[in-house]
Amino acid sequence: MEKIGIVKSEFEKPVNPEKMKEYESTLVIDEEYARGLEGLEVGQSLQVIFNFHLIDDYKLFGPKRIGEPRGVFASRSPKRPNGLGVTAVELLAKDGNQLRVKGLDAIDGTPILDIKSYSKLMDQVDTDTDHHQGHHQAQPRTEIEKLIEDNDLEKLLLKAGELHGHFCPFVSLGVKAAAYAMQELDVSSQGMEEIVAVVETNSCFSDGIQYVTGCTFGNNALIYRDYGKTAVTVATRDGTGIRLYLENYNVVDENYPEASQLFDKVIAQRNGSAEEEERLNKKWQQIAFELLEYPIEELFKIEEVEIDVPDYAPIKEDKFCSECGEKIMAGKEVTIEGEDYCVPCMESNYLQLDGRGLELIGHV
Ligand SMILES: [Zn+2]
Ligand SMILES: [Zn+2]
């Protein structure tokens, strides 16, 4: 192997790589290889492959700078059979055959052997099953089920936040209640109505429930009861369930009075400044994660219950509206003199789920 260039760095001797990575250095590429730099763009990430040229021995096993003694291939030790270093860097500037980079942990004079464009697809191991693997995975909730089993509430809340859009105390309480119920019932969910979640509120709480239980608005495993209580029952199809009701409804007001006042101003009265809104968001996030640490019994009244689980969602023949021609789920049609119509064409009354809960919308 021949070098293609050399590293210019202010480090003449190796210091700890975490520190070196904070500094900039310059890759000076030999003229004969300069053409190979074409297409590099400032801001992109690169893999720099270099030679630990001052080290000529290696150790297959031994103590390491960080962690337990282990094999060389389980470490980033420079004492390796082929003396190769591989480090990802950011390209800050490009000037002819010189590349200014940040993040290289190689000392001054290090021979560069290769430079490769860093690819998220190729160089980053995707352990996040929700992404690429999700498409090939028959059961997309595998990761969530694992988090529930491990009681990793923090990760569950992080993920629930993606659905909910923000972190707040009630989405956190929903995550906590749902994970607890799933663990107690020892059930998993593939979103095929194996379990149901009965929520008694359509607040932030319900999004924590939907994410963790997999019982959602769309898969018919979420049952909404318009009671206006922060409570949920998770049940198996035979009706065996656990209900959690937020008994300590003052938990936020009592422990975080400042956040409550902010909430009042920013959300209830819609009267907060941008700065206050930002402060509330930060505070909420902090509270959300702190609530995960509370013993569940200090928050919720927990009871074993038996509930009537409705039948599976019916699959029936669709109907068509004689007026607008749009397709209607069977049972939702309005029949007048043998003709089927849709609700809006007939201006019939209907139920609407919105911020107020279920509202009967009436035209007459
Ligand atoms: Zn919320
Ligand atoms: Zn119609």
mmCIF file of C-alpha atoms and ligand atoms in Angstrom:
data_model
loop_
_atom_site.group_PDB
_atom_site.id
_atom_site.type_symbol
_atom_site.label_atom_id
_atom_site.label_comp_id
_atom_site.label_asym_id
_atom_site.label_seq_id
_atom_site.Cartn_x
_atom_site.Cartn_y
_atom_site.Cartn_z
ATOM 1 C CA MET A 1 0.000 0.000 0.000
ATOM 2 C CA GLU A 2 1.252 3.474 -0.792
ATOM 3 C CA LYS A 3 0.377 6.674 0.924
ATOM 4 C CA ILE A 4 -1.725 9.185 -1.048
ATOM 5 C CA GLY A 5 -0.925 12.110 1.210
ATOM 6 C CA ILE A 6 -0.024 13.259 4.660
ATOM 7 C CA VAL A 7 -1.746 14.739 7.713
ATOM 8 C CA LYS A 8 -0.847 18.213 8.945
ATOM 9 C CA SER A 9 -1.896 18.567 12.557
ATOM 10 C CA GLU A 10 -0.879 20.549 15.597
ATOM 11 C CA PHE A 11 -0.542 17.299 17.498
ATOM 12 C CA GLU A 12 2.992 15.968 17.190
ATOM 13 C CA LYS A 13 2.309 13.217 19.662
ATOM 14 C CA PRO A 14 -0.885 11.332 20.222
ATOM 15 C CA VAL A 15 -3.095 12.590 23.041
ATOM 16 C CA ASN A 16 -6.518 11.200 23.828
ATOM 17 C CA PRO A 17 -8.537 10.884 20.635
ATOM 18 C CA GLU A 18 -11.606 12.598 22.094
ATOM 19 C CA LYS A 19 -9.529 15.731 22.449
ATOM 20 C CA MET A 20 -7.900 15.380 19.031
ATOM 21 C CA LYS A 21 -11.306 15.057 17.429
ATOM 22 C CA GLU A 22 -12.169 18.569 18.555
ATOM 23 C CA TYR A 23 -9.369 20.060 16.469
ATOM 24 C CA GLU A 24 -9.018 20.761 12.793
ATOM 25 C CA SER A 25 -6.291 19.301 10.657
ATOM 26 C CA THR A 26 -5.302 19.359 7.012
ATOM 27 C CA LEU A 27 -5.032 16.444 4.642
ATOM 28 C CA VAL A 28 -2.364 17.259 2.061
ATOM 29 C CA ILE A 29 -2.917 14.943 -0.871
ATOM 30 C CA ASP A 30 -0.050 14.148 -3.232
ATOM 31 C CA GLU A 31 -0.411 15.885 -6.599
ATOM 32 C CA GLU A 32 -0.654 12.635 -8.497
ATOM 33 C CA TYR A 33 -3.832 11.744 -6.610
ATOM 34 C CA ALA A 34 -5.393 15.222 -6.602
ATOM 35 C CA ARG A 35 -7.802 14.400 -9.446
ATOM 36 C CA GLY A 36 -9.449 11.896 -7.130
ATOM 37 C CA LEU A 37 -10.676 14.729 -4.931
ATOM 38 C CA GLU A 38 -13.067 15.995 -7.575
ATOM 39 C CA GLY A 39 -16.669 16.071 -6.446
ATOM 40 C CA LEU A 40 -15.914 16.454 -2.771
ATOM 41 C CA GLU A 41 -18.184 19.009 -1.206
ATOM 42 C CA VAL A 42 -17.636 21.122 1.855
ATOM 43 C CA GLY A 43 -19.831 19.922 4.689
ATOM 44 C CA GLN A 44 -19.819 16.286 3.701
ATOM 45 C CA SER A 45 -18.445 13.530 5.885
ATOM 46 C CA LEU A 46 -15.435 11.453 4.940
ATOM 47 C CA GLN A 47 -13.757 8.319 6.169
ATOM 48 C CA VAL A 48 -10.016 8.817 6.416
ATOM 49 C CA ILE A 49 -7.931 5.658 6.351
ATOM 50 C CA PHE A 50 -4.441 6.172 7.635
ATOM 51 C CA ASN A 51 -1.432 4.350 8.956
ATOM 52 C CA PHE A 52 -0.308 4.365 12.580
ATOM 53 C CA HIS A 53 3.218 4.838 11.245
ATOM 54 C CA LEU A 54 5.002 5.170 14.596
ATOM 55 C CA ILE A 55 3.754 1.844 15.850
ATOM 56 C CA ASP A 56 5.183 -1.375 14.504
ATOM 57 C CA ASP A 57 3.907 -3.984 16.897
ATOM 58 C CA TYR A 58 0.496 -5.201 17.841
ATOM 59 C CA LYS A 59 -1.218 -6.984 20.676
ATOM 60 C CA LEU A 60 -4.084 -9.348 20.054
ATOM 61 C CA PHE A 61 -5.337 -9.022 23.602
ATOM 62 C CA GLY A 62 -4.612 -6.662 26.449
ATOM 63 C CA PRO A 63 -5.694 -3.758 28.607
ATOM 64 C CA LYS A 64 -7.316 -0.894 26.742
ATOM 65 C CA ARG A 65 -7.470 2.830 27.373
ATOM 66 C CA ILE A 66 -11.172 2.605 28.144
ATOM 67 C CA GLY A 67 -13.048 -0.423 29.411
ATOM 68 C CA GLU A 68 -12.090 -3.994 30.147
ATOM 69 C CA PRO A 69 -9.049 -5.745 28.675
ATOM 70 C CA ARG A 70 -10.133 -7.220 25.356
ATOM 71 C CA GLY A 71 -9.117 -8.351 21.909
ATOM 72 C CA VAL A 72 -7.698 -5.874 19.415
ATOM 73 C CA PHE A 73 -10.628 -6.377 17.043
ATOM 74 C CA ALA A 74 -12.996 -5.366 19.806
ATOM 75 C CA SER A 75 -11.181 -2.063 20.238
ATOM 76 C CA ARG A 76 -9.911 1.023 18.410
ATOM 77 C CA SER A 77 -6.360 0.447 19.652
ATOM 78 C CA PRO A 78 -3.601 1.679 17.295
ATOM 79 C CA LYS A 79 -1.605 -1.491 17.969
ATOM 80 C CA ARG A 80 -3.124 -3.568 15.175
ATOM 81 C CA PRO A 81 -1.759 -6.198 12.815
ATOM 82 C CA ASN A 82 -2.006 -3.875 9.793
ATOM 83 C CA GLY A 83 -1.721 -0.572 11.657
ATOM 84 C CA LEU A 84 -4.769 0.969 9.987
ATOM 85 C CA GLY A 85 -6.741 3.818 11.498
ATOM 86 C CA VAL A 86 -10.216 4.674 10.200
ATOM 87 C CA THR A 87 -11.900 7.852 11.358
ATOM 88 C CA ALA A 88 -14.916 9.783 10.145
ATOM 89 C CA VAL A 89 -14.322 13.517 9.693
ATOM 90 C CA GLU A 90 -16.179 16.561 8.422
ATOM 91 C CA LEU A 91 -14.838 18.369 5.385
ATOM 92 C CA LEU A 92 -14.596 22.049 6.314
ATOM 93 C CA ALA A 93 -12.808 23.452 3.285
ATOM 94 C CA LYS A 94 -11.143 22.325 0.112
ATOM 95 C CA ASP A 95 -8.297 24.162 -1.494
ATOM 96 C CA GLY A 96 -6.671 22.374 -4.409
ATOM 97 C CA ASN A 97 -5.114 19.257 -3.018
ATOM 98 C CA GLN A 98 -5.609 20.322 0.592
ATOM 99 C CA LEU A 99 -8.595 19.295 2.637
ATOM 100 C CA ARG A 100 -9.335 21.044 5.900
ATOM 101 C CA VAL A 101 -11.144 18.594 8.160
ATOM 102 C CA LYS A 102 -12.448 18.371 11.674
ATOM 103 C CA GLY A 103 -12.488 15.251 13.783
ATOM 104 C CA LEU A 104 -9.322 13.445 12.739
ATOM 105 C CA ASP A 105 -7.423 11.722 15.545
ATOM 106 C CA ALA A 106 -4.144 11.320 13.620
ATOM 107 C CA ILE A 107 -0.897 13.102 14.502
ATOM 108 C CA ASP A 108 1.183 15.378 12.315
ATOM 109 C CA GLY A 109 2.953 13.482 9.552
ATOM 110 C CA THR A 110 0.556 10.530 9.511
ATOM 111 C CA PRO A 111 0.486 8.872 6.075
ATOM 112 C CA ILE A 112 -2.995 8.889 4.543
ATOM 113 C CA LEU A 113 -3.827 5.695 2.660
ATOM 114 C CA ASP A 114 -7.322 6.396 1.433
ATOM 115 C CA ILE A 115 -10.278 8.748 1.693
ATOM 116 C CA LYS A 116 -13.823 7.580 1.220
ATOM 117 C CA SER A 117 -17.076 9.424 1.155
ATOM 118 C CA TYR A 118 -18.984 8.571 4.292
ATOM 119 C CA SER A 119 -22.352 7.041 3.581
ATOM 120 C CA LYS A 120 -25.122 6.881 6.119
ATOM 121 C CA LEU A 121 -26.509 3.840 4.388
ATOM 122 C CA MET A 122 -23.224 1.919 4.246
ATOM 123 C CA ASP A 123 -21.265 3.129 7.235
ATOM 124 C CA GLN A 124 -23.896 3.438 9.871
ATOM 125 C CA VAL A 125 -25.332 0.296 11.374
ATOM 126 C CA ASP A 126 -29.037 0.754 11.596
ATOM 127 C CA THR A 127 -30.171 -0.609 14.923
ATOM 128 C CA ASP A 128 -33.300 1.445 14.692
ATOM 129 C CA THR A 129 -35.720 -1.154 13.386
ATOM 130 C CA ASP A 130 -38.322 1.497 12.731
ATOM 131 C CA HIS A 131 -36.366 2.727 9.757
ATOM 132 C CA HIS A 132 -34.919 0.611 6.974
ATOM 133 C CA GLN A 133 -35.494 -2.769 8.520
ATOM 134 C CA GLY A 134 -39.070 -1.830 9.262
ATOM 135 C CA HIS A 135 -39.991 -2.381 5.649
ATOM 136 C CA HIS A 136 -38.777 -5.946 5.719
ATOM 137 C CA GLN A 137 -40.031 -6.724 9.135
ATOM 138 C CA ALA A 138 -43.331 -8.508 9.328
ATOM 139 C CA GLN A 139 -43.920 -7.178 12.819
ATOM 140 C CA PRO A 140 -43.010 -3.527 12.979
ATOM 141 C CA ARG A 141 -43.627 -3.287 16.720
ATOM 142 C CA THR A 142 -40.808 -5.672 17.651
ATOM 143 C CA GLU A 143 -38.638 -2.850 18.962
ATOM 144 C CA ILE A 144 -41.470 -1.293 20.966
ATOM 145 C CA GLU A 145 -42.395 -4.647 22.503
ATOM 146 C CA LYS A 146 -38.774 -5.100 23.524
ATOM 147 C CA LEU A 147 -38.702 -1.673 25.158
ATOM 148 C CA ILE A 148 -41.862 -2.528 27.103
ATOM 149 C CA GLU A 149 -40.369 -5.822 28.210
ATOM 150 C CA ASP A 150 -37.184 -4.052 29.323
ATOM 151 C CA ASN A 151 -39.250 -1.313 30.988
ATOM 152 C CA ASP A 152 -37.215 1.238 29.040
ATOM 153 C CA LEU A 153 -39.693 4.039 29.646
ATOM 154 C CA GLU A 154 -37.272 6.711 28.577
ATOM 155 C CA LYS A 155 -36.900 5.329 25.066
ATOM 156 C CA LEU A 156 -40.623 4.690 24.857
ATOM 157 C CA LEU A 157 -41.276 8.308 25.748
ATOM 158 C CA LEU A 158 -38.733 9.492 23.200
ATOM 159 C CA LYS A 159 -40.539 7.493 20.529
ATOM 160 C CA ALA A 160 -43.998 8.497 21.715
ATOM 161 C CA GLY A 161 -42.828 12.091 21.382
ATOM 162 C CA GLU A 162 -42.391 11.487 17.654
ATOM 163 C CA LEU A 163 -46.060 10.662 17.421
ATOM 164 C CA HIS A 164 -47.280 13.309 19.821
ATOM 165 C CA GLY A 165 -45.080 16.142 18.573
ATOM 166 C CA HIS A 166 -43.972 17.433 21.933
ATOM 167 C CA PHE A 167 -42.984 16.151 25.335
ATOM 168 C CA CYS A 168 -45.407 16.918 28.103
ATOM 169 C CA PRO A 169 -46.421 15.470 31.470
ATOM 170 C CA PHE A 170 -49.514 13.735 30.153
ATOM 171 C CA VAL A 171 -47.957 11.955 27.215
ATOM 172 C CA SER A 172 -45.399 10.683 29.712
ATOM 173 C CA LEU A 173 -48.119 9.484 32.095
ATOM 174 C CA GLY A 174 -49.775 7.707 29.182
ATOM 175 C CA VAL A 175 -46.528 5.930 28.317
ATOM 176 C CA LYS A 176 -46.048 4.940 31.921
ATOM 177 C CA ALA A 177 -49.601 3.663 32.425
ATOM 178 C CA ALA A 178 -49.627 1.735 29.159
ATOM 179 C CA ALA A 179 -46.260 0.079 29.737
ATOM 180 C CA TYR A 180 -47.325 -0.923 33.233
ATOM 181 C CA ALA A 181 -50.604 -2.429 32.056
ATOM 182 C CA MET A 182 -48.914 -4.342 29.218
ATOM 183 C CA GLN A 183 -46.339 -5.753 31.633
ATOM 184 C CA GLU A 184 -48.928 -6.737 34.232
ATOM 185 C CA LEU A 185 -51.147 -8.407 31.653
ATOM 186 C CA ASP A 186 -48.057 -9.914 30.031
ATOM 187 C CA VAL A 187 -49.377 -9.140 26.557
ATOM 188 C CA SER A 188 -47.914 -7.884 23.353
ATOM 189 C CA SER A 189 -49.682 -6.168 20.525
ATOM 190 C CA GLN A 190 -49.382 -6.354 16.763
ATOM 191 C CA GLY A 191 -52.183 -3.916 16.201
ATOM 192 C CA MET A 192 -54.648 -6.627 15.180
ATOM 193 C CA GLU A 193 -57.094 -6.110 18.029
ATOM 194 C CA GLU A 194 -55.459 -8.797 20.252
ATOM 195 C CA ILE A 195 -55.711 -6.306 23.032
ATOM 196 C CA VAL A 196 -57.774 -3.213 23.370
ATOM 197 C CA ALA A 197 -57.137 0.037 25.161
ATOM 198 C CA VAL A 198 -60.100 1.961 26.470
ATOM 199 C CA VAL A 199 -59.182 5.593 26.961
ATOM 200 C CA GLU A 200 -61.397 7.938 28.872
ATOM 201 C CA THR A 201 -59.914 11.176 27.595
ATOM 202 C CA ASN A 202 -58.614 12.540 24.323
ATOM 203 C CA SER A 203 -55.794 14.507 25.928
ATOM 204 C CA CYS A 204 -52.034 14.068 25.470
ATOM 205 C CA PHE A 205 -52.348 11.031 27.749
ATOM 206 C CA SER A 206 -54.040 9.092 24.955
ATOM 207 C CA ASP A 207 -51.103 9.479 22.594
ATOM 208 C CA GLY A 208 -48.802 7.824 25.128
ATOM 209 C CA ILE A 209 -51.362 5.019 25.315
ATOM 210 C CA GLN A 210 -51.667 4.669 21.552
ATOM 211 C CA TYR A 211 -47.947 4.536 20.984
ATOM 212 C CA VAL A 212 -47.110 2.032 23.694
ATOM 213 C CA THR A 213 -50.119 -0.287 23.420
ATOM 214 C CA GLY A 214 -50.292 -0.160 19.639
ATOM 215 C CA CYS A 215 -54.046 0.266 20.046
ATOM 216 C CA THR A 216 -54.818 3.155 17.764
ATOM 217 C CA PHE A 217 -57.614 5.111 16.237
ATOM 218 C CA GLY A 218 -56.846 3.439 12.918
ATOM 219 C CA ASN A 219 -56.640 -0.217 13.917
ATOM 220 C CA ASN A 220 -59.856 -0.265 15.939
ATOM 221 C CA ALA A 221 -58.141 -1.493 19.083
ATOM 222 C CA LEU A 222 -58.534 1.918 20.675
ATOM 223 C CA ILE A 223 -61.871 2.436 22.320
ATOM 224 C CA TYR A 224 -62.778 5.962 23.222
ATOM 225 C CA ARG A 225 -65.150 6.657 26.073
ATOM 226 C CA ASP A 226 -66.034 10.269 26.391
ATOM 227 C CA TYR A 227 -65.750 10.448 30.188
ATOM 228 C CA GLY A 228 -63.148 13.185 30.443
ATOM 229 C CA LYS A 229 -61.041 11.240 32.954
ATOM 230 C CA THR A 230 -57.327 10.627 32.771
ATOM 231 C CA ALA A 231 -57.726 6.878 32.789
ATOM 232 C CA VAL A 232 -57.103 3.875 30.624
ATOM 233 C CA THR A 233 -58.055 0.230 30.687
ATOM 234 C CA VAL A 234 -55.903 -2.210 28.784
ATOM 235 C CA ALA A 235 -57.612 -5.550 28.286
ATOM 236 C CA THR A 236 -57.198 -8.797 26.435
ATOM 237 C CA ARG A 237 -59.999 -9.980 24.171
ATOM 238 C CA ASP A 238 -61.579 -12.043 26.942
ATOM 239 C CA GLY A 239 -62.154 -8.827 28.871
ATOM 240 C CA THR A 240 -59.488 -9.269 31.538
ATOM 241 C CA GLY A 241 -58.061 -5.849 32.056
ATOM 242 C CA ILE A 242 -56.232 -3.374 34.205
ATOM 243 C CA ARG A 243 -57.524 0.129 34.683
ATOM 244 C CA LEU A 244 -55.265 2.967 35.720
ATOM 245 C CA TYR A 245 -56.790 6.210 36.830
ATOM 246 C CA LEU A 246 -54.606 9.251 37.566
ATOM 247 C CA GLU A 247 -55.477 9.726 41.206
ATOM 248 C CA ASN A 248 -52.622 12.121 41.874
ATOM 249 C CA TYR A 249 -53.962 14.602 39.317
ATOM 250 C CA ASN A 250 -52.158 17.403 41.164
ATOM 251 C CA VAL A 251 -48.735 15.884 40.690
ATOM 252 C CA VAL A 252 -47.602 18.552 38.230
ATOM 253 C CA ASP A 253 -49.197 21.515 40.031
ATOM 254 C CA GLU A 254 -47.756 20.478 43.368
ATOM 255 C CA ASN A 255 -44.261 19.595 42.281
ATOM 256 C CA TYR A 256 -43.797 22.100 39.479
ATOM 257 C CA PRO A 257 -45.832 25.211 40.357
ATOM 258 C CA GLU A 258 -43.794 27.341 37.970
ATOM 259 C CA ALA A 259 -44.722 25.103 35.049
ATOM 260 C CA SER A 260 -48.389 25.254 36.003
ATOM 261 C CA GLN A 261 -48.366 29.038 35.978
ATOM 262 C CA LEU A 262 -46.628 29.043 32.625
ATOM 263 C CA PHE A 263 -49.145 26.561 31.283
ATOM 264 C CA ASP A 264 -51.953 28.797 32.388
ATOM 265 C CA LYS A 265 -50.495 31.776 30.654
ATOM 266 C CA VAL A 266 -49.207 30.158 27.473
ATOM 267 C CA ILE A 267 -51.806 27.467 26.782
ATOM 268 C CA ALA A 268 -54.961 28.205 28.766
ATOM 269 C CA GLN A 269 -55.021 31.958 28.175
ATOM 270 C CA ARG A 270 -53.004 31.848 24.913
ATOM 271 C CA ASN A 271 -51.228 34.883 26.212
ATOM 272 C CA GLY A 272 -47.550 33.913 26.576
ATOM 273 C CA SER A 273 -44.530 35.382 24.826
ATOM 274 C CA ALA A 274 -42.376 33.274 22.519
ATOM 275 C CA GLU A 275 -39.789 33.121 25.261
ATOM 276 C CA GLU A 276 -42.361 31.843 27.754
ATOM 277 C CA GLU A 277 -43.581 29.274 25.306
ATOM 278 C CA GLU A 278 -40.063 28.020 24.844
ATOM 279 C CA ARG A 279 -39.531 27.939 28.602
ATOM 280 C CA LEU A 280 -42.737 25.954 29.039
ATOM 281 C CA ASN A 281 -41.649 23.446 26.416
ATOM 282 C CA LYS A 282 -38.319 22.911 28.152
ATOM 283 C CA LYS A 283 -39.968 22.609 31.532
ATOM 284 C CA TRP A 284 -42.532 20.180 30.190
ATOM 285 C CA GLN A 285 -39.871 18.023 28.678
ATOM 286 C CA GLN A 286 -38.007 17.911 31.967
ATOM 287 C CA ILE A 287 -41.175 17.043 33.882
ATOM 288 C CA ALA A 288 -42.153 14.413 31.330
ATOM 289 C CA PHE A 289 -38.920 12.515 31.857
ATOM 290 C CA GLU A 290 -38.912 13.016 35.615
ATOM 291 C CA LEU A 291 -42.424 11.608 35.956
ATOM 292 C CA LEU A 292 -41.158 8.324 34.552
ATOM 293 C CA GLU A 293 -39.207 7.883 37.777
ATOM 294 C CA TYR A 294 -42.219 8.168 40.084
ATOM 295 C CA PRO A 295 -43.477 4.935 41.627
ATOM 296 C CA ILE A 296 -46.602 4.092 39.661
ATOM 297 C CA GLU A 297 -48.706 3.654 42.814
ATOM 298 C CA GLU A 298 -48.017 7.264 43.773
ATOM 299 C CA LEU A 299 -49.652 8.431 40.585
ATOM 300 C CA PHE A 300 -52.387 6.031 39.638
ATOM 301 C CA LYS A 301 -55.190 4.109 41.249
ATOM 302 C CA ILE A 302 -54.743 0.658 39.764
ATOM 303 C CA GLU A 303 -57.460 -1.978 39.631
ATOM 304 C CA GLU A 304 -58.124 -5.265 37.930
ATOM 305 C CA VAL A 305 -61.310 -5.081 35.924
ATOM 306 C CA GLU A 306 -63.462 -7.135 33.604
ATOM 307 C CA ILE A 307 -64.772 -5.272 30.601
ATOM 308 C CA ASP A 308 -67.001 -6.062 27.665
ATOM 309 C CA VAL A 309 -64.782 -6.043 24.625
ATOM 310 C CA PRO A 310 -66.683 -5.155 21.462
ATOM 311 C CA ASP A 311 -66.566 -7.544 18.543
ATOM 312 C CA TYR A 312 -63.854 -7.214 15.937
ATOM 313 C CA ALA A 313 -64.449 -4.385 13.544
ATOM 314 C CA PRO A 314 -67.017 -5.643 11.037
ATOM 315 C CA ILE A 315 -66.008 -6.075 7.423
ATOM 316 C CA LYS A 316 -69.099 -5.459 5.339
ATOM 317 C CA GLU A 317 -70.024 -4.572 1.834
ATOM 318 C CA ASP A 318 -69.560 -0.909 1.029
ATOM 319 C CA LYS A 319 -72.348 1.389 -0.035
ATOM 320 C CA PHE A 320 -72.354 4.337 -2.395
ATOM 321 C CA CYS A 321 -74.014 7.688 -1.993
ATOM 322 C CA SER A 322 -76.670 8.263 -4.660
ATOM 323 C CA GLU A 323 -76.005 11.985 -4.487
ATOM 324 C CA CYS A 324 -72.219 12.475 -4.589
ATOM 325 C CA GLY A 325 -71.207 8.955 -5.619
ATOM 326 C CA GLU A 326 -68.614 8.612 -2.868
ATOM 327 C CA LYS A 327 -68.090 5.242 -1.205
ATOM 328 C CA ILE A 328 -69.374 4.830 2.342
ATOM 329 C CA MET A 329 -68.525 2.167 4.897
ATOM 330 C CA ALA A 330 -71.594 -0.019 5.354
ATOM 331 C CA GLY A 331 -73.682 1.017 8.310
ATOM 332 C CA LYS A 332 -72.792 4.657 7.858
ATOM 333 C CA GLU A 333 -75.215 5.239 5.034
ATOM 334 C CA VAL A 334 -78.485 7.076 5.447
ATOM 335 C CA THR A 335 -81.279 5.264 3.614
ATOM 336 C CA ILE A 336 -84.236 7.214 2.390
ATOM 337 C CA GLU A 337 -86.919 5.556 0.262
ATOM 338 C CA GLY A 338 -84.588 2.713 -0.586
ATOM 339 C CA GLU A 339 -81.744 4.997 -1.701
ATOM 340 C CA ASP A 340 -78.441 5.264 0.182
ATOM 341 C CA TYR A 341 -76.904 8.626 0.914
ATOM 342 C CA CYS A 342 -73.895 9.835 2.841
ATOM 343 C CA VAL A 343 -74.194 11.899 5.996
ATOM 344 C CA PRO A 344 -73.065 15.257 4.561
ATOM 345 C CA CYS A 345 -75.321 14.979 1.499
ATOM 346 C CA MET A 346 -78.307 14.383 3.750
ATOM 347 C CA GLU A 347 -77.136 16.908 6.336
ATOM 348 C CA SER A 348 -77.790 14.293 9.009
ATOM 349 C CA ASN A 349 -76.542 14.537 12.554
ATOM 350 C CA TYR A 350 -73.235 12.895 13.329
ATOM 351 C CA LEU A 351 -70.652 12.517 16.061
ATOM 352 C CA GLN A 352 -67.355 14.319 15.782
ATOM 353 C CA LEU A 353 -64.287 13.682 17.929
ATOM 354 C CA ASP A 354 -62.420 16.916 18.490
ATOM 355 C CA GLY A 355 -60.786 18.910 21.264
ATOM 356 C CA ARG A 356 -64.056 18.938 23.163
ATOM 357 C CA GLY A 357 -64.410 15.159 23.059
ATOM 358 C CA LEU A 358 -67.322 13.639 21.152
ATOM 359 C CA GLU A 359 -69.703 16.275 19.940
ATOM 360 C CA LEU A 360 -73.014 15.711 18.280
ATOM 361 C CA ILE A 361 -73.061 17.913 15.247
ATOM 362 C CA GLY A 362 -76.586 18.620 14.206
ATOM 363 C CA HIS A 363 -77.956 20.251 11.112
ATOM 364 C CA VAL A 364 -81.538 20.226 12.293
HETATM 365 ZN ZN ZN B 1 -48.938 16.864 25.074
HETATM 366 ZN ZN ZN B 2 -72.894 12.050 -0.704
#
